[in-house]
mmCIF file of C-alpha atoms in Angstrom:
data_model
loop_
_atom_site.group_PDB
_atom_site.id
_atom_site.type_symbol
_atom_site.label_atom_id
_atom_site.label_comp_id
_atom_site.label_asym_id
_atom_site.label_seq_id
_atom_site.Cartn_x
_atom_site.Cartn_y
_atom_site.Cartn_z
ATOM 1 C CA UNK A 1 -66.447 -17.958 -30.029
ATOM 2 C CA UNK A 2 -65.961 -17.799 -26.283
ATOM 3 C CA UNK A 3 -63.836 -20.978 -26.376
ATOM 4 C CA UNK A 4 -61.592 -19.508 -29.113
ATOM 5 C CA UNK A 5 -61.207 -16.274 -27.172
ATOM 6 C CA UNK A 6 -60.271 -18.215 -24.055
ATOM 7 C CA UNK A 7 -57.616 -20.180 -25.992
ATOM 8 C CA UNK A 8 -56.151 -17.004 -27.459
ATOM 9 C CA UNK A 9 -55.956 -15.400 -24.039
ATOM 10 C CA UNK A 10 -54.231 -18.484 -22.620
ATOM 11 C CA UNK A 11 -51.683 -18.529 -25.465
ATOM 12 C CA UNK A 12 -51.114 -14.802 -25.088
ATOM 13 C CA UNK A 13 -50.576 -15.156 -21.343
ATOM 14 C CA UNK A 14 -48.174 -18.082 -21.771
ATOM 15 C CA UNK A 15 -46.191 -16.214 -24.452
ATOM 16 C CA UNK A 16 -45.877 -13.213 -22.156
ATOM 17 C CA UNK A 17 -44.477 -15.419 -19.404
ATOM 18 C CA UNK A 18 -41.974 -17.004 -21.809
ATOM 19 C CA UNK A 19 -40.882 -13.674 -23.265
ATOM 20 C CA UNK A 20 -40.612 -11.838 -19.916
ATOM 21 C CA UNK A 21 -37.105 -13.098 -19.006
ATOM 22 C CA UNK A 22 -35.797 -12.155 -22.438
ATOM 23 C CA UNK A 23 -37.340 -8.707 -22.130
ATOM 24 C CA UNK A 24 -35.760 -8.224 -18.716
ATOM 25 C CA UNK A 25 -32.276 -9.456 -19.736
ATOM 26 C CA UNK A 26 -29.920 -6.703 -20.973
ATOM 27 C CA UNK A 27 -28.985 -6.802 -24.619
ATOM 28 C CA UNK A 28 -25.380 -7.522 -25.654
ATOM 29 C CA UNK A 29 -25.116 -3.872 -26.714
ATOM 30 C CA UNK A 30 -26.281 -2.684 -23.279
ATOM 31 C CA UNK A 31 -23.838 -5.050 -21.568
ATOM 32 C CA UNK A 32 -20.972 -3.747 -23.697
ATOM 33 C CA UNK A 33 -21.935 -0.157 -22.946
ATOM 34 C CA UNK A 34 -21.981 -0.940 -19.223
ATOM 35 C CA UNK A 35 -18.522 -2.548 -19.321
ATOM 36 C CA UNK A 36 -17.067 0.498 -21.084
ATOM 37 C CA UNK A 37 -18.728 3.080 -18.844
ATOM 38 C CA UNK A 38 -16.284 5.743 -17.603
ATOM 39 C CA UNK A 39 -14.694 5.053 -14.220
ATOM 40 C CA UNK A 40 -13.742 7.706 -11.648
ATOM 41 C CA UNK A 41 -10.124 6.517 -11.448
ATOM 42 C CA UNK A 42 -7.700 8.163 -13.851
ATOM 43 C CA UNK A 43 -4.190 7.483 -15.173
ATOM 44 C CA UNK A 44 -1.877 10.503 -15.089
ATOM 45 C CA UNK A 45 1.733 11.217 -16.014
ATOM 46 C CA UNK A 46 2.242 14.589 -14.359
ATOM 47 C CA UNK A 47 4.220 14.558 -11.125
ATOM 48 C CA UNK A 48 3.024 18.058 -10.314
ATOM 49 C CA UNK A 49 -0.610 16.993 -10.657
ATOM 50 C CA UNK A 50 0.028 13.980 -8.426
ATOM 51 C CA UNK A 51 1.837 16.075 -5.799
ATOM 52 C CA UNK A 52 -0.912 18.707 -5.789
ATOM 53 C CA UNK A 53 -3.557 15.986 -5.430
ATOM 54 C CA UNK A 54 -1.803 14.525 -2.386
ATOM 55 C CA UNK A 55 -1.588 17.926 -0.724
ATOM 56 C CA UNK A 56 -5.290 18.545 -1.399
ATOM 57 C CA UNK A 57 -6.326 15.282 0.281
ATOM 58 C CA UNK A 58 -6.814 12.988 -2.718
ATOM 59 C CA UNK A 59 -5.512 9.444 -3.046
ATOM 60 C CA UNK A 60 -2.694 8.844 -5.524
ATOM 61 C CA UNK A 61 -1.324 5.456 -6.520
ATOM 62 C CA UNK A 62 2.377 5.605 -7.335
ATOM 63 C CA UNK A 63 5.159 3.182 -8.245
ATOM 64 C CA UNK A 64 7.913 2.124 -5.862
ATOM 65 C CA UNK A 65 10.703 -0.404 -6.266
ATOM 66 C CA UNK A 66 8.538 -2.948 -4.424
ATOM 67 C CA UNK A 67 4.887 -2.612 -5.573
ATOM 68 C CA UNK A 68 2.459 0.217 -6.387
ATOM 69 C CA UNK A 69 1.351 2.105 -3.279
ATOM 70 C CA UNK A 70 -1.954 3.888 -2.629
ATOM 71 C CA UNK A 71 -0.877 7.129 -1.024
ATOM 72 C CA UNK A 72 -2.438 9.836 1.142
ATOM 73 C CA UNK A 73 -1.031 12.753 3.116
ATOM 74 C CA UNK A 74 -0.172 11.044 6.405
ATOM 75 C CA UNK A 75 -1.310 14.067 8.435
ATOM 76 C CA UNK A 76 -4.690 14.327 6.680
ATOM 77 C CA UNK A 77 -6.896 12.108 8.811
ATOM 78 C CA UNK A 78 -9.841 12.035 6.374
ATOM 79 C CA UNK A 79 -7.565 11.188 3.463
ATOM 80 C CA UNK A 80 -5.890 8.397 5.422
ATOM 81 C CA UNK A 81 -9.305 7.014 6.402
ATOM 82 C CA UNK A 82 -10.295 6.842 2.731
ATOM 83 C CA UNK A 83 -7.402 4.427 2.076
ATOM 84 C CA UNK A 84 -9.109 1.865 4.296
ATOM 85 C CA UNK A 85 -12.443 2.449 2.549
ATOM 86 C CA UNK A 86 -11.058 2.119 -0.977
ATOM 87 C CA UNK A 87 -9.024 -0.986 -0.159
ATOM 88 C CA UNK A 88 -11.565 -2.593 2.134
ATOM 89 C CA UNK A 89 -8.660 -2.855 4.576
ATOM 90 C CA UNK A 90 -9.187 -3.552 8.293
ATOM 91 C CA UNK A 91 -8.530 -0.436 10.343
ATOM 92 C CA UNK A 92 -6.493 -2.533 12.744
ATOM 93 C CA UNK A 93 -3.668 -2.685 10.175
ATOM 94 C CA UNK A 94 -1.223 0.253 10.462
ATOM 95 C CA UNK A 95 0.194 2.004 7.397
ATOM 96 C CA UNK A 96 3.776 2.532 6.262
ATOM 97 C CA UNK A 97 4.702 6.180 5.773
ATOM 98 C CA UNK A 98 6.915 7.024 2.792
ATOM 99 C CA UNK A 99 9.189 10.058 2.985
ATOM 100 C CA UNK A 100 11.769 11.758 0.798
ATOM 101 C CA UNK A 101 14.688 11.670 3.233
ATOM 102 C CA UNK A 102 16.030 10.092 6.402
ATOM 103 C CA UNK A 103 15.608 13.426 8.161
ATOM 104 C CA UNK A 104 11.917 13.459 7.299
ATOM 105 C CA UNK A 105 11.614 9.954 8.736
ATOM 106 C CA UNK A 106 13.301 10.966 11.991
ATOM 107 C CA UNK A 107 10.747 13.755 12.386
ATOM 108 C CA UNK A 108 7.978 11.130 12.596
ATOM 109 C CA UNK A 109 9.460 8.971 15.369
ATOM 110 C CA UNK A 110 10.525 9.288 19.005
ATOM 111 C CA UNK A 111 13.720 7.444 19.898
ATOM 112 C CA UNK A 112 16.392 7.810 22.549
ATOM 113 C CA UNK A 113 20.085 8.191 21.692
ATOM 114 C CA UNK A 114 20.730 4.463 21.189
ATOM 115 C CA UNK A 115 17.716 3.866 18.987
ATOM 116 C CA UNK A 116 18.316 7.012 16.968
ATOM 117 C CA UNK A 117 21.947 6.036 16.385
ATOM 118 C CA UNK A 118 20.836 2.598 15.151
ATOM 119 C CA UNK A 119 18.222 4.173 12.885
ATOM 120 C CA UNK A 120 20.769 6.519 11.351
ATOM 121 C CA UNK A 121 23.210 3.686 10.706
ATOM 122 C CA UNK A 122 20.492 1.561 9.124
ATOM 123 C CA UNK A 123 19.236 4.352 6.897
ATOM 124 C CA UNK A 124 22.788 5.184 5.787
ATOM 125 C CA UNK A 125 23.242 1.571 4.684
ATOM 126 C CA UNK A 126 19.804 0.542 3.368
ATOM 127 C CA UNK A 127 18.009 3.704 2.264
ATOM 128 C CA UNK A 128 16.714 4.508 -0.201
ATOM 129 C CA UNK A 129 15.443 0.947 -0.473
ATOM 130 C CA UNK A 130 12.956 -1.746 0.577
ATOM 131 C CA UNK A 131 13.506 -1.557 4.340
ATOM 132 C CA UNK A 132 10.780 -0.218 6.648
ATOM 133 C CA UNK A 133 11.783 0.855 10.158
ATOM 134 C CA UNK A 134 9.146 0.738 12.913
ATOM 135 C CA UNK A 135 9.584 2.993 15.948
ATOM 136 C CA UNK A 136 7.425 4.926 18.447
ATOM 137 C CA UNK A 137 5.416 7.545 16.559
ATOM 138 C CA UNK A 138 5.151 11.252 17.262
ATOM 139 C CA UNK A 139 1.737 12.052 18.794
ATOM 140 C CA UNK A 140 0.802 14.348 15.904
ATOM 141 C CA UNK A 141 0.342 11.416 13.517
ATOM 142 C CA UNK A 142 -3.332 10.403 13.150
ATOM 143 C CA UNK A 143 -4.217 7.208 14.974
ATOM 144 C CA UNK A 144 -5.486 5.792 11.653
ATOM 145 C CA UNK A 145 -1.863 5.653 10.461
ATOM 146 C CA UNK A 146 -0.661 3.752 13.527
ATOM 147 C CA UNK A 147 -3.933 1.877 14.138
ATOM 148 C CA UNK A 148 -3.676 3.108 17.699
ATOM 149 C CA UNK A 149 -0.471 1.134 18.293
ATOM 150 C CA UNK A 150 1.691 4.164 19.016
ATOM 151 C CA UNK A 151 4.220 2.903 16.449
ATOM 152 C CA UNK A 152 4.827 3.941 12.854
ATOM 153 C CA UNK A 153 6.712 2.307 9.982
ATOM 154 C CA UNK A 154 8.770 4.664 7.821
ATOM 155 C CA UNK A 155 10.901 4.269 4.730
ATOM 156 C CA UNK A 156 12.495 6.137 1.832
ATOM 157 C CA UNK A 157 11.674 4.303 -1.416
ATOM 158 C CA UNK A 158 14.375 3.713 -4.002
ATOM 159 C CA UNK A 159 12.215 4.311 -7.075
ATOM 160 C CA UNK A 160 13.212 7.657 -8.625
ATOM 161 C CA UNK A 161 9.637 8.601 -9.556
ATOM 162 C CA UNK A 162 8.428 7.897 -6.007
ATOM 163 C CA UNK A 163 11.192 10.018 -4.469
ATOM 164 C CA UNK A 164 10.519 12.882 -6.863
ATOM 165 C CA UNK A 165 6.807 12.736 -6.044
ATOM 166 C CA UNK A 166 7.534 12.826 -2.312
ATOM 167 C CA UNK A 167 9.855 15.789 -2.732
ATOM 168 C CA UNK A 168 7.312 17.746 -4.775
ATOM 169 C CA UNK A 169 4.389 16.879 -2.513
ATOM 170 C CA UNK A 170 6.419 17.920 0.560
ATOM 171 C CA UNK A 171 4.227 15.797 2.833
ATOM 172 C CA UNK A 172 4.828 12.335 4.321
ATOM 173 C CA UNK A 173 2.718 9.820 2.392
ATOM 174 C CA UNK A 174 0.992 6.890 4.096
ATOM 175 C CA UNK A 175 0.708 4.108 1.539
ATOM 176 C CA UNK A 176 -0.147 0.416 1.619
ATOM 177 C CA UNK A 177 -0.234 -1.510 -1.654
ATOM 178 C CA UNK A 178 -2.708 -0.183 -4.219
ATOM 179 C CA UNK A 179 -5.139 -3.089 -4.387
ATOM 180 C CA UNK A 180 -8.268 -4.418 -2.717
ATOM 181 C CA UNK A 181 -7.610 -6.161 0.576
ATOM 182 C CA UNK A 182 -6.651 -9.774 -0.061
ATOM 183 C CA UNK A 183 -5.874 -9.226 -3.748
ATOM 184 C CA UNK A 184 -2.434 -9.591 -5.320
ATOM 185 C CA UNK A 185 -0.320 -6.446 -4.957
ATOM 186 C CA UNK A 186 0.079 -4.480 -8.196
ATOM 187 C CA UNK A 187 3.340 -3.960 -10.033
ATOM 188 C CA UNK A 188 1.858 -2.033 -12.982
ATOM 189 C CA UNK A 189 -0.379 1.012 -13.266
ATOM 190 C CA UNK A 190 -2.934 -1.026 -15.192
ATOM 191 C CA UNK A 191 -3.114 -3.519 -12.313
ATOM 192 C CA UNK A 192 -4.218 -0.643 -10.079
ATOM 193 C CA UNK A 193 -6.771 0.576 -12.608
ATOM 194 C CA UNK A 194 -8.209 -2.909 -12.962
ATOM 195 C CA UNK A 195 -8.679 -3.229 -9.202
ATOM 196 C CA UNK A 196 -9.471 0.275 -7.939
ATOM 197 C CA UNK A 197 -10.510 2.539 -10.829
ATOM 198 C CA UNK A 198 -14.143 2.498 -9.680
ATOM 199 C CA UNK A 199 -12.933 4.894 -6.959
ATOM 200 C CA UNK A 200 -11.901 8.534 -7.684
ATOM 201 C CA UNK A 201 -8.156 7.947 -7.382
ATOM 202 C CA UNK A 202 -5.263 9.105 -9.537
ATOM 203 C CA UNK A 203 -2.748 6.534 -10.768
ATOM 204 C CA UNK A 204 0.729 7.798 -11.652
ATOM 205 C CA UNK A 205 1.820 5.891 -14.729
ATOM 206 C CA UNK A 206 5.343 4.552 -15.096
ATOM 207 C CA UNK A 207 7.025 2.524 -17.846
ATOM 208 C CA UNK A 208 6.792 -1.188 -16.928
ATOM 209 C CA UNK A 209 10.556 -1.558 -17.386
ATOM 210 C CA UNK A 210 11.158 1.079 -14.685
ATOM 211 C CA UNK A 211 8.524 -0.100 -12.232
ATOM 212 C CA UNK A 212 8.557 -2.309 -9.157
ATOM 213 C CA UNK A 213 11.808 -4.135 -9.891
ATOM 214 C CA UNK A 214 11.918 -5.784 -6.458
ATOM 215 C CA UNK A 215 8.352 -7.016 -6.952
ATOM 216 C CA UNK A 216 7.756 -7.962 -3.296
ATOM 217 C CA UNK A 217 6.982 -5.888 -0.230
ATOM 218 C CA UNK A 218 9.589 -4.140 1.914
ATOM 219 C CA UNK A 219 11.265 -5.866 4.834
ATOM 220 C CA UNK A 220 9.874 -4.535 8.139
ATOM 221 C CA UNK A 221 11.987 -4.291 11.304
ATOM 222 C CA UNK A 222 11.104 -2.734 14.645
ATOM 223 C CA UNK A 223 13.615 -0.866 16.777
ATOM 224 C CA UNK A 224 13.065 -1.974 20.391
ATOM 225 C CA UNK A 225 15.376 0.354 22.261
ATOM 226 C CA UNK A 226 14.504 -0.928 25.738
ATOM 227 C CA UNK A 227 15.195 -4.588 24.874
ATOM 228 C CA UNK A 228 18.202 -3.796 22.680
ATOM 229 C CA UNK A 229 16.623 -5.702 19.783
ATOM 230 C CA UNK A 230 15.982 -5.157 16.104
ATOM 231 C CA UNK A 231 12.864 -7.287 15.568
ATOM 232 C CA UNK A 232 12.209 -8.709 12.117
ATOM 233 C CA UNK A 233 8.441 -8.359 11.678
ATOM 234 C CA UNK A 234 8.206 -9.214 7.984
ATOM 235 C CA UNK A 235 10.613 -10.595 5.412
ATOM 236 C CA UNK A 236 10.816 -8.741 2.130
ATOM 237 C CA UNK A 237 13.165 -6.899 -0.198
ATOM 238 C CA UNK A 238 16.125 -6.858 2.228
ATOM 239 C CA UNK A 239 17.114 -10.452 3.129
ATOM 240 C CA UNK A 240 17.348 -11.468 6.767
ATOM 241 C CA UNK A 241 20.934 -12.623 6.189
ATOM 242 C CA UNK A 242 21.883 -9.118 5.026
ATOM 243 C CA UNK A 243 20.596 -7.645 8.280
ATOM 244 C CA UNK A 244 22.479 -10.229 10.339
ATOM 245 C CA UNK A 245 25.731 -9.488 8.517
ATOM 246 C CA UNK A 246 25.164 -5.781 8.855
ATOM 247 C CA UNK A 247 24.575 -5.976 12.617
ATOM 248 C CA UNK A 248 27.716 -8.072 13.041
ATOM 249 C CA UNK A 249 29.873 -5.678 11.050
ATOM 250 C CA UNK A 250 28.450 -2.206 11.671
ATOM 251 C CA UNK A 251 27.925 -1.890 15.423
ATOM 252 C CA UNK A 252 31.513 -1.415 16.460
ATOM 253 C CA UNK A 253 31.766 1.652 18.672
ATOM 254 C CA UNK A 254 27.990 1.994 18.984
ATOM 255 C CA UNK A 255 26.729 3.365 22.292
ATOM 256 C CA UNK A 256 24.108 0.590 22.382
ATOM 257 C CA UNK A 257 24.342 -2.763 20.605
ATOM 258 C CA UNK A 258 21.264 -4.437 19.144
ATOM 259 C CA UNK A 259 20.593 -8.095 18.371
ATOM 260 C CA UNK A 260 18.365 -9.311 15.548
ATOM 261 C CA UNK A 261 15.245 -11.125 16.723
ATOM 262 C CA UNK A 262 12.657 -12.758 14.457
ATOM 263 C CA UNK A 263 8.987 -12.290 15.346
ATOM 264 C CA UNK A 264 7.354 -15.627 16.240
ATOM 265 C CA UNK A 265 5.411 -17.029 13.286
ATOM 266 C CA UNK A 266 2.105 -17.240 15.191
ATOM 267 C CA UNK A 267 2.001 -13.520 15.936
ATOM 268 C CA UNK A 268 0.186 -11.181 13.510
ATOM 269 C CA UNK A 269 2.476 -9.021 11.403
ATOM 270 C CA UNK A 270 1.936 -5.244 11.485
ATOM 271 C CA UNK A 271 1.995 -3.205 8.255
ATOM 272 C CA UNK A 272 0.672 -6.091 6.153
ATOM 273 C CA UNK A 273 -2.797 -6.650 4.656
ATOM 274 C CA UNK A 274 -2.387 -10.391 4.747
ATOM 275 C CA UNK A 275 -2.929 -11.236 1.086
ATOM 276 C CA UNK A 276 0.011 -13.597 1.099
ATOM 277 C CA UNK A 277 2.747 -13.772 -1.494
ATOM 278 C CA UNK A 278 1.858 -13.848 -5.156
ATOM 279 C CA UNK A 279 3.053 -16.431 -7.626
ATOM 280 C CA UNK A 280 6.577 -15.659 -8.721
ATOM 281 C CA UNK A 281 5.538 -15.721 -12.364
ATOM 282 C CA UNK A 282 3.138 -12.832 -11.828
ATOM 283 C CA UNK A 283 5.881 -10.436 -10.784
ATOM 284 C CA UNK A 284 3.690 -9.197 -7.919
ATOM 285 C CA UNK A 285 4.168 -9.231 -4.196
ATOM 286 C CA UNK A 286 1.949 -9.223 -1.166
ATOM 287 C CA UNK A 287 0.048 -6.369 0.293
ATOM 288 C CA UNK A 288 2.195 -3.531 1.620
ATOM 289 C CA UNK A 289 4.438 -1.155 -0.283
#
């Protein structure tokens, strides 16, 4: 009897060990429930809701003519800091600030007469559009926006929904691309939801046909007033050749003439997360709006 009891105990113990992994593994139903669990991120269509959220310090992803941007009130330091957290973006990378008008952009920079004249000529020709202008920043901007560089990139986007949002929000909006650092930049609202919806952000929906037609990041140029140079920091939606032709044709009578200079390839590029360009077939660009 004792031998039989011992055998039964051994079999029982072995069966328990064999069944334990199956008991610990989640069932298909539990896995499905987990995958469909509600996420904090939310798609919205209301511009007023998006504008109010920006003013209250929330993050709002919105479409531009380049890629979707993840926006925060540029003067709200805590809100700007949350962009870096949500994206997993290095804090050494400055942010581009999106504004509703050229006048609003001028209020964020400090330039002398020659640099300001160049900026006004550039904005008259290329804004609204995928050209970011980098210039010395006003001291009131949080250092998180400039990454302590003392410079800020500004632009007026061409996308009608983006401009309307900026006008209603009535605040400058710091916004890199709305994706995790190193991921492909999004050109659809669903791309943003897929990548970032586990964070409590709002995503302004837009019809795919009306969204991100350029599909790559903005061109970034820096106004170096002291050197008399317009430095091409990053190629993008405005071709380099267009800038060269513009400088040749549009500087007649200018108080100060500027020459186009291309940043050496080995130097790091400001206002870029460094994801690299996406495949052309994807319709997406790299990391900054």
